[in-house]
C-alpha positions as semicolon CSV with decimal commas, in nm:
position;residue;x (nm);y (nm);z (nm)
1;M;-1,687;-1,668;-2,095
2;P;-1,666;-1,294;-2,182
3;A;-1,747;-1,194;-2,538
4;E;-1,473;-1,247;-2,793
5;Q;-1,208;-0,979;-2,747
6;P;-1,375;-0,774;-2,474
7;N;-1,239;-0,441;-2,360
8;I;-1,016;-0,478;-2,053
9;I;-0,939;-0,231;-1,776
10;L;-0,668;-0,312;-1,523
11;F;-0,726;-0,084;-1,224
12;F;-0,394;-0,104;-1,042
13;T;-0,331;0,064;-0,707
14;D;-0,006;0,113;-0,517
15;Q;0,077;-0,007;-0,166
16;H;-0,282;-0,111;-0,093
17;R;-0,312;-0,340;0,211
18;L;-0,609;-0,572;0,251
19;S;-0,754;-0,372;0,539
20;G;-0,808;-0,095;0,282
21;L;-1,045;-0,321;0,085
22;G;-1,390;-0,370;0,232
23;C;-1,459;-0,697;0,053
24;Y;-1,163;-0,864;0,227
25;G;-1,307;-0,866;0,575
26;D;-1,393;-0,666;0,881
27;T;-1,244;-0,318;0,841
28;P;-1,350;0,042;0,904
29;C;-1,241;0,124;0,549
30;R;-1,528;0,182;0,307
31;T;-1,490;0,069;-0,056
32;P;-1,847;0,016;-0,180
33;N;-1,760;0,017;-0,550
34;L;-1,495;-0,251;-0,521
35;D;-1,726;-0,449;-0,294
36;R;-1,991;-0,432;-0,566
37;L;-1,743;-0,552;-0,830
38;A;-1,652;-0,845;-0,607
39;A;-2,020;-0,930;-0,554
40;E;-2,085;-0,917;-0,930
41;G;-1,759;-1,087;-1,023
42;V;-1,505;-1,307;-0,845
43;R;-1,250;-1,249;-0,572
44;F;-0,925;-1,432;-0,499
45;E;-0,870;-1,476;-0,128
46;T;-0,501;-1,569;-0,137
47;A;-0,335;-1,362;-0,407
48;Y;0,029;-1,268;-0,362
49;T;0,255;-1,008;-0,513
50;A;0,563;-1,110;-0,709
51;C;0,771;-0,862;-0,509
52;P;0,667;-0,605;-0,246
53;V;0,827;-0,320;-0,445
54;C;0,676;-0,104;-0,720
55;S;0,898;-0,144;-1,028
56;P;0,964;-0,520;-1,005
57;T;0,595;-0,598;-0,978
58;R;0,508;-0,370;-1,268
59;A;0,770;-0,545;-1,479
60;T;0,608;-0,877;-1,384
61;I;0,272;-0,744;-1,506
62;M;0,434;-0,656;-1,838
63;T;0,626;-0,982;-1,882
64;G;0,461;-1,258;-1,677
65;R;0,805;-1,344;-1,540
66;H;0,951;-1,389;-1,193
67;V;1,153;-1,090;-1,080
68;H;1,483;-1,279;-1,109
69;N;1,394;-1,364;-1,469
70;H;1,302;-1,015;-1,595
71;G;1,583;-0,842;-1,407
72;V;1,404;-0,537;-1,264
73;L;1,511;-0,637;-0,915
74;C;1,411;-0,318;-0,735
75;N;1,286;0,028;-0,824
76;C;1,434;0,142;-1,152
77;N;1,603;0,444;-0,996
78;D;1,773;0,227;-0,730
79;L;2,135;0,120;-0,765
80;P;2,087;-0,255;-0,696
81;T;1,880;-0,326;-1,010
82;P;2,068;-0,435;-1,325
83;V;1,774;-0,336;-1,548
84;R;1,701;0,039;-1,525
85;E;1,460;0,061;-1,820
86;L;1,197;-0,201;-1,904
87;P;1,332;-0,349;-2,232
88;D;1,101;-0,333;-2,531
89;G;1,011;-0,643;-2,728
90;P;0,723;-0,845;-2,875
91;H;0,693;-1,033;-2,544
92;L;0,557;-0,731;-2,353
93;L;0,190;-0,745;-2,257
94;S;0,113;-0,429;-2,453
95;R;0,288;-0,564;-2,764
96;R;0,104;-0,897;-2,740
97;L;-0,226;-0,709;-2,715
98;E;-0,132;-0,492;-3,012
99;Q;-0,074;-0,809;-3,211
100;A;-0,421;-0,927;-3,104
101;G;-0,583;-0,609;-3,242
102;Y;-0,609;-0,403;-2,922
103;R;-0,545;-0,036;-2,865
104;C;-0,354;0,001;-2,540
105;G;-0,368;0,301;-2,310
106;H;-0,186;0,385;-1,989
107;T;-0,274;0,642;-1,725
108;G;-0,099;0,726;-1,400
109;K;0,218;0,587;-1,246
110;W;0,459;0,407;-1,479
111;H;0,770;0,349;-1,261
112;L;0,946;0,132;-1,520
113;S;1,215;0,384;-1,603
114;G;1,531;0,484;-1,419
115;K;1,506;0,849;-1,512
116;N;1,751;1,057;-1,306
117;A;1,929;0,744;-1,180
118;P;2,309;0,723;-1,221
119;T;2,402;0,547;-1,546
120;F;2,782;0,510;-1,498
121;G;2,830;0,602;-1,862
122;L;2,600;0,326;-1,992
123;E;2,328;0,397;-2,245
124;F;1,970;0,278;-2,192
125;D;1,664;0,278;-2,416
126;P;1,431;0,513;-2,225
127;S;1,119;0,333;-2,108
128;H;0,793;0,526;-2,126
129;P;0,438;0,405;-2,196
130;R;0,460;0,566;-2,542
131;T;0,776;0,366;-2,623
132;R;0,636;0,039;-2,490
133;G;0,314;0,003;-2,686
134;F;0,077;0,234;-2,498
135;E;-0,105;0,546;-2,600
136;W;-0,070;0,835;-2,357
137;P;-0,356;1,059;-2,240
138;R;-0,411;1,382;-2,429
139;F;-0,487;1,559;-2,107
140;P;-0,360;1,858;-1,910
141;G;-0,135;1,817;-1,607
142;L;-0,284;1,828;-1,260
143;D;-0,205;2,195;-1,193
144;E;-0,326;2,299;-1,538
145;Y;-0,640;2,090;-1,491
146;R;-0,714;2,251;-1,156
147;E;-0,667;2,597;-1,306
148;R;-0,885;2,515;-1,607
149;E;-1,164;2,383;-1,385
150;G;-1,133;2,663;-1,130
151;L;-1,034;2,424;-0,852
152;E;-0,833;2,536;-0,553
153;A;-0,645;2,295;-0,330
154;K;-0,370;2,312;-0,072
155;L;-0,218;2,070;0,176
156;T;-0,283;2,137;0,544
157;E;-0,246;1,952;0,875
158;V;0,086;1,809;0,763
159;S;0,185;1,528;0,999
160;P;0,505;1,584;1,199
161;H;0,581;1,210;1,199
162;F;0,451;1,074;0,868
163;N;0,438;1,173;0,503
164;S;0,073;1,271;0,531
165;A;-0,154;1,574;0,498
166;I;-0,513;1,681;0,439
167;L;-0,612;1,826;0,101
168;D;-0,818;2,139;0,156
169;G;-1,020;2,140;-0,161
170;P;-1,296;1,944;-0,334
171;V;-1,254;1,582;-0,433
172;E;-1,247;1,701;-0,795
173;A;-0,909;1,862;-0,720
174;S;-0,753;1,539;-0,592
175;L;-0,501;1,329;-0,782
176;P;-0,724;1,017;-0,796
177;Y;-1,010;1,217;-0,949
178;W;-0,779;1,374;-1,209
179;L;-0,642;1,030;-1,308
180;A;-0,992;0,888;-1,341
181;E;-1,076;1,183;-1,570
182;Q;-0,783;1,079;-1,790
183;T;-0,904;0,719;-1,810
184;I;-1,261;0,831;-1,886
185;H;-1,126;1,061;-2,157
186;M;-0,927;0,771;-2,305
187;I;-1,230;0,539;-2,299
188;D;-1,425;0,799;-2,497
189;R;-1,142;0,848;-2,746
190;F;-1,096;0,477;-2,806
191;A;-1,472;0,418;-2,837
192;E;-1,521;0,704;-3,083
193;E;-1,216;0,664;-3,306
194;D;-1,250;0,301;-3,414
195;D;-1,409;-0,035;-3,337
196;C;-1,098;-0,201;-3,194
197;P;-1,117;-0,347;-2,844
198;F;-0,910;-0,156;-2,592
199;F;-0,694;-0,230;-2,290
200;I;-0,631;0,047;-2,037
201;W;-0,385;0,010;-1,751
202;H;-0,504;0,261;-1,492
203;C;-0,216;0,300;-1,246
204;E;-0,331;0,486;-0,937
205;P;-0,022;0,594;-0,734
206;G;-0,208;0,569;-0,402
207;P;-0,275;0,488;-0,130
208;H;0,107;0,491;-0,124
209;A;0,252;0,791;0,064
210;R;0,202;1,080;0,059
211;Y;-0,110;0,974;0,249
212;T;-0,358;1,248;0,156
213;A;-0,732;1,278;0,113
214;P;-0,976;1,564;0,053
215;R;-1,101;1,709;0,379
216;D;-1,464;1,608;0,320
217;L;-1,361;1,243;0,289
218;Y;-1,122;1,262;0,580
219;E;-1,396;1,405;0,802
220;T;-1,599;1,087;0,752
221;Y;-1,316;0,900;0,929
222;R;-1,210;1,158;1,188
223;D;-1,410;1,002;1,472
224;V;-1,380;0,640;1,357
225;E;-1,212;0,421;1,616
226;I;-0,906;0,245;1,476
227;P;-0,805;-0,045;1,701
228;P;-0,435;-0,135;1,720
229;W;-0,313;-0,398;1,475
230;P;-0,314;-0,740;1,647
231;N;0,066;-0,753;1,610
232;Y;0,130;-0,388;1,702
233;E;0,297;-0,489;2,031
234;W;0,541;-0,723;1,853
235;D;0,895;-0,639;1,962
236;A;1,032;-0,512;1,631
237;V;1,329;-0,348;1,802
238;G;1,425;-0,642;2,022
239;I;1,390;-0,914;1,759
240;N;1,685;-0,931;1,522
241;G;1,596;-0,946;1,153
242;P;1,602;-0,754;0,825
243;H;1,270;-0,593;0,919
244;Q;1,465;-0,350;1,139
245;V;1,547;-0,148;0,826
246;K;1,181;-0,041;0,824
247;I;1,116;0,043;1,189
248;H;0,986;0,399;1,215
249;P;1,276;0,607;1,353
250;A;1,049;0,755;1,620
251;Q;0,871;0,432;1,708
252;R;0,976;0,440;2,075
253;E;0,805;0,778;2,113
254;L;0,498;0,726;1,892
255;T;0,166;0,630;2,050
256;W;-0,102;0,419;1,887
257;D;-0,324;0,727;1,865
258;E;-0,070;0,884;1,631
259;W;-0,059;0,571;1,417
260;A;-0,440;0,555;1,418
261;E;-0,458;0,906;1,276
262;L;-0,231;0,797;0,990
263;V;-0,454;0,495;0,925
264;R;-0,762;0,723;0,907
265;R;-0,595;0,928;0,636
266;Y;-0,489;0,613;0,456
267;Y;-0,844;0,478;0,462
268;A;-0,982;0,812;0,342
269;R;-0,744;0,791;0,045
270;C;-0,862;0,433;-0,020
271;T;-1,224;0,552;-0,021
272;N;-1,139;0,826;-0,269
273;I;-0,966;0,576;-0,496
274;D;-1,269;0,350;-0,471
275;A;-1,497;0,638;-0,569
276;Q;-1,291;0,689;-0,886
277;L;-1,314;0,319;-0,968
278;G;-1,689;0,363;-0,938
279;R;-1,683;0,664;-1,172
280;I;-1,494;0,468;-1,438
281;V;-1,731;0,170;-1,418
282;A;-2,036;0,403;-1,425
283;H;-1,896;0,573;-1,735
284;L;-1,857;0,238;-1,909
285;Q;-2,221;0,174;-1,827
286;E;-2,330;0,512;-1,963
287;R;-2,141;0,449;-2,288
288;G;-2,296;0,105;-2,330
289;L;-1,955;-0,056;-2,292
290;R;-1,983;-0,224;-1,954
291;K;-2,130;-0,553;-2,078
292;N;-1,825;-0,610;-2,295
293;T;-1,557;-0,483;-2,057
294;V;-1,365;-0,699;-1,813
295;V;-1,250;-0,500;-1,509
296;I;-0,957;-0,633;-1,306
297;F;-0,863;-0,474;-0,975
298;T;-0,537;-0,547;-0,796
299;S;-0,235;-0,378;-0,636
300;D;0,141;-0,403;-0,660
301;H;0,178;-0,483;-0,287
302;G;0,052;-0,383;0,056
303;D;0,170;-0,151;0,333
304;T;0,283;-0,218;0,690
305;L;0,133;0,108;0,822
306;G;0,258;0,054;1,178
307;S;0,189;-0,318;1,202
308;H;0,448;-0,557;1,347
309;G;0,567;-0,315;1,610
310;G;0,575;0,005;1,408
311;L;0,707;-0,089;1,065
312;V;0,663;0,151;0,775
313;D;0,643;0,120;0,399
314;K;0,730;-0,221;0,250
315;G;1,016;-0,464;0,198
316;W;1,269;-0,632;0,429
317;H;1,029;-0,885;0,579
318;H;0,794;-1,169;0,482
319;F;0,470;-1,049;0,640
320;E;0,120;-1,072;0,497
321;E;0,062;-0,697;0,532
322;T;0,273;-0,633;0,222
323;H;0,278;-0,969;0,047
324;R;-0,093;-1,047;0,007
325;V;-0,290;-0,831;-0,234
326;G;-0,649;-0,792;-0,337
327;L;-0,756;-0,942;-0,670
328;V;-1,107;-0,895;-0,810
329;I;-1,220;-0,973;-1,165
330;S;-1,557;-0,868;-1,302
331;A;-1,694;-0,978;-1,639
332;P;-2,066;-0,892;-1,674
333;Q;-2,121;-1,156;-1,943
334;G;-1,994;-1,426;-1,712
335;W;-1,757;-1,714;-1,772
336;G;-1,979;-1,964;-1,950
337;P;-2,233;-2,223;-1,834
338;E;-1,983;-2,403;-1,611
339;G;-1,800;-2,090;-1,505
340;A;-1,773;-1,900;-1,180
341;R;-2,093;-1,754;-1,044
342;P;-2,119;-1,391;-0,929
343;G;-1,970;-1,347;-0,584
344;S;-1,748;-1,653;-0,608
345;V;-1,439;-1,656;-0,387
346;F;-1,138;-1,861;-0,501
347;T;-0,895;-1,993;-0,242
348;E;-0,636;-2,124;-0,490
349;W;-0,297;-1,958;-0,470
350;A;-0,299;-1,668;-0,715
351;S;-0,008;-1,443;-0,802
352;L;0,046;-1,119;-0,987
353;L;0,247;-1,339;-1,222
354;D;-0,094;-1,459;-1,343
355;I;-0,217;-1,119;-1,464
356;Y;-0,020;-1,134;-1,791
357;P;-0,143;-1,476;-1,910
358;T;-0,495;-1,411;-1,780
359;I;-0,534;-1,088;-1,977
360;L;-0,399;-1,252;-2,292
361;D;-0,629;-1,551;-2,238
362;V;-0,932;-1,322;-2,208
363;A;-0,818;-1,115;-2,507
364;G;-0,748;-1,412;-2,732
365;G;-0,386;-1,303;-2,753
366;H;-0,094;-1,532;-2,827
367;Y;0,182;-1,619;-2,583
368;E;0,403;-1,920;-2,517
369;P;0,300;-2,068;-2,180
370;Q;0,647;-2,211;-2,127
371;A;0,797;-1,863;-2,172
372;V;0,607;-1,712;-1,877
373;D;0,612;-1,799;-1,509
374;G;0,246;-1,725;-1,433
375;L;-0,071;-1,922;-1,498
376;S;-0,386;-1,797;-1,664
377;L;-0,673;-1,775;-1,417
378;G;-0,907;-1,836;-1,712
379;P;-0,944;-2,212;-1,659
380;L;-1,045;-2,156;-1,296
381;L;-1,293;-1,886;-1,398
382;R;-1,441;-2,109;-1,668
383;G;-1,506;-2,390;-1,421
384;E;-1,237;-2,621;-1,554
385;S;-1,017;-2,832;-1,328
386;P;-0,662;-2,731;-1,415
387;Q;-0,356;-2,863;-1,237
388;W;-0,279;-2,574;-1,007
389;R;0,013;-2,461;-0,794
390;D;0,016;-2,552;-0,426
391;T;0,270;-2,288;-0,327
392;A;0,314;-1,913;-0,364
393;F;0,654;-1,744;-0,384
394;V;0,750;-1,381;-0,332
395;E;1,095;-1,233;-0,398
396;F;1,269;-0,930;-0,254
397;W;1,606;-0,794;-0,368
398;G;1,621;-0,459;-0,189
399;V;1,494;-0,103;-0,219
400;N;1,605;0,253;-0,142
401;G;1,964;0,188;-0,245
402;L;2,005;-0,121;-0,023
403;A;2,037;-0,476;-0,157
404;T;1,968;-0,824;-0,023
405;T;1,818;-1,156;-0,133
406;M;1,500;-1,282;0,033
407;I;1,240;-1,539;-0,073
408;T;0,902;-1,604;0,086
409;C;0,749;-1,949;0,041
410;R;0,383;-1,995;0,135
411;H;0,257;-2,356;0,141
412;G;-0,054;-2,470;0,326
413;D;-0,065;-2,293;0,660
414;L;0,310;-2,243;0,672
415;K;0,523;-1,954;0,558
416;Y;0,898;-1,984;0,524
417;G;1,122;-1,684;0,477
418;W;1,480;-1,707;0,357
419;N;1,697;-1,416;0,462
420;C;2,035;-1,449;0,292
421;S;2,221;-1,254;0,562
422;N;2,012;-1,327;0,872
423;R;1,831;-1,611;1,043
424;D;1,539;-1,764;0,857
425;E;1,175;-1,733;0,956
426;L;0,893;-1,987;0,979
427;Y;0,534;-1,906;1,074
428;D;0,231;-2,127;1,119
429;L;-0,055;-1,902;1,011
430;A;-0,318;-2,145;1,136
431;E;-0,189;-2,103;1,492
432;D;-0,037;-1,757;1,455
433;P;-0,222;-1,563;1,180
434;Y;-0,046;-1,235;1,262
435;E;0,303;-1,384;1,233
436;T;0,448;-1,305;1,575
437;R;0,630;-1,632;1,657
438;N;0,926;-1,744;1,448
439;L;0,929;-2,124;1,467
440;C;1,263;-2,188;1,297
441;D;1,417;-2,305;1,624
442;A;1,112;-2,497;1,747
443;P;1,201;-2,870;1,763
444;E;0,845;-2,974;1,679
445;Y;0,868;-2,785;1,348
446;A;1,216;-2,907;1,245
447;H;1,082;-3,147;0,983
448;R;0,845;-2,887;0,844
449;L;1,131;-2,639;0,818
450;R;1,331;-2,893;0,617
451;E;1,033;-2,946;0,387
452;M;0,986;-2,574;0,330
453;R;1,356;-2,526;0,256
454;E;1,342;-2,814;0,010
455;C;1,037;-2,658;-0,154
456;T;1,222;-2,328;-0,186
457;A;1,531;-2,499;-0,328
458;D;1,316;-2,674;-0,589
459;F;1,160;-2,339;-0,685
460;M;1,501;-2,180;-0,725
461;D;1,628;-2,471;-0,937
462;R;1,315;-2,484;-1,150
463;T;1,310;-2,112;-1,226
464;G;1,684;-2,053;-1,258
465;H;1,730;-1,832;-0,952
466;S;2,090;-1,704;-0,947
467;A;2,134;-1,773;-0,573
468;R;2,023;-2,136;-0,587
469;G;2,376;-2,270;-0,533
470;M;2,432;-2,049;-0,230
471;F;2,094;-2,145;-0,086
472;R;2,165;-2,516;-0,113
473;S;2,510;-2,480;0,038
474;C;2,411;-2,262;0,333
475;R;2,059;-2,390;0,412
476;R;2,068;-2,758;0,319
């Protein structure tokens, strides 16, 4: 078990699919620092987001609650969400850690405020890291930083089809490097000002679009062959479903070579992010802090990036490309004599709901287990045999000003997807790992479909989902 009240860094990326993480399998993407963390720590093979949208998942990190229980249903600046600003309160992760004696810092993307969204005359308590228990970096903005350091950078080779470009300038002028500088600066400040343990939530806004990378990094991928996704030929246009919202508008004209070029830029951004993770960990080592610092890496959700017949972004489907996320935890002091060994891989269902109770477990912080929807991963890490979930659920309520209700239920090899206004989906990932055959109408799967719907109904009843009555009436 880590030392009592260790420092904790949550390195949190945005829209980071598993193919952008080297430790998750065969991929051209290079992430040697994360791979090293996984080899020294533990990795969760089947971790799922709470919602494949930025703000709802961040609110889950801060509350440990299902999306339908904390109310941030979509991005805070979107009309469909009833909660535009993350409400303050002693239940927030940062407030719980404050109560446990931690100094909390936040760097990077917040996305828990509806700034500039229409308010319809209502008043909201503005949500900002500084008003929700975090200290904010005392650091210059990106342009000021570049000027101070004598760094020049401009975007070139802007893609005509995608939100993507090459950064002509050194890696030191890139956004990921600048954010890592902020976190390093905050580590130094916390270490020098007092003896309190610290928690830093490092929120890297990439590899989410705009897909950019410094030219030197991009050049290392320019000639790398990117094979088509195994489900690239899936008929996204011909198959009716909510996924059609996210078909690239020029998909009929785009070639795989054009998609492959986007993937190269995406991977180059992932490698840059990984390099900054390495810088932060190396700085902890240099300061003598690494042995007592738990580093957690994960992401809010993945990215389709042309998979399933040319889908873009996230949301409006149930596919693994956006729903599964990487989760790596590294604690140099280990997890006790019976705990997980370095390089362990857990196959239990994990969820981003578990980050809140896990951090508080590691920190010795107080929370009421019955008041959160996640489970601490601590018992698994310590080698205990806790009663564990056998199902993972993901919610989606809409994004970009559009609303819906969708629930993904993953149990065993099956995945069931409820689409409130369209036909349901059922996939057998053992037989069809890339989710290309909807089995909802297959007679041989009729009983399994009933079981998965019953499992979903039980979840909705148990957690107080507002659409549980409608689900039972229209699906059962």
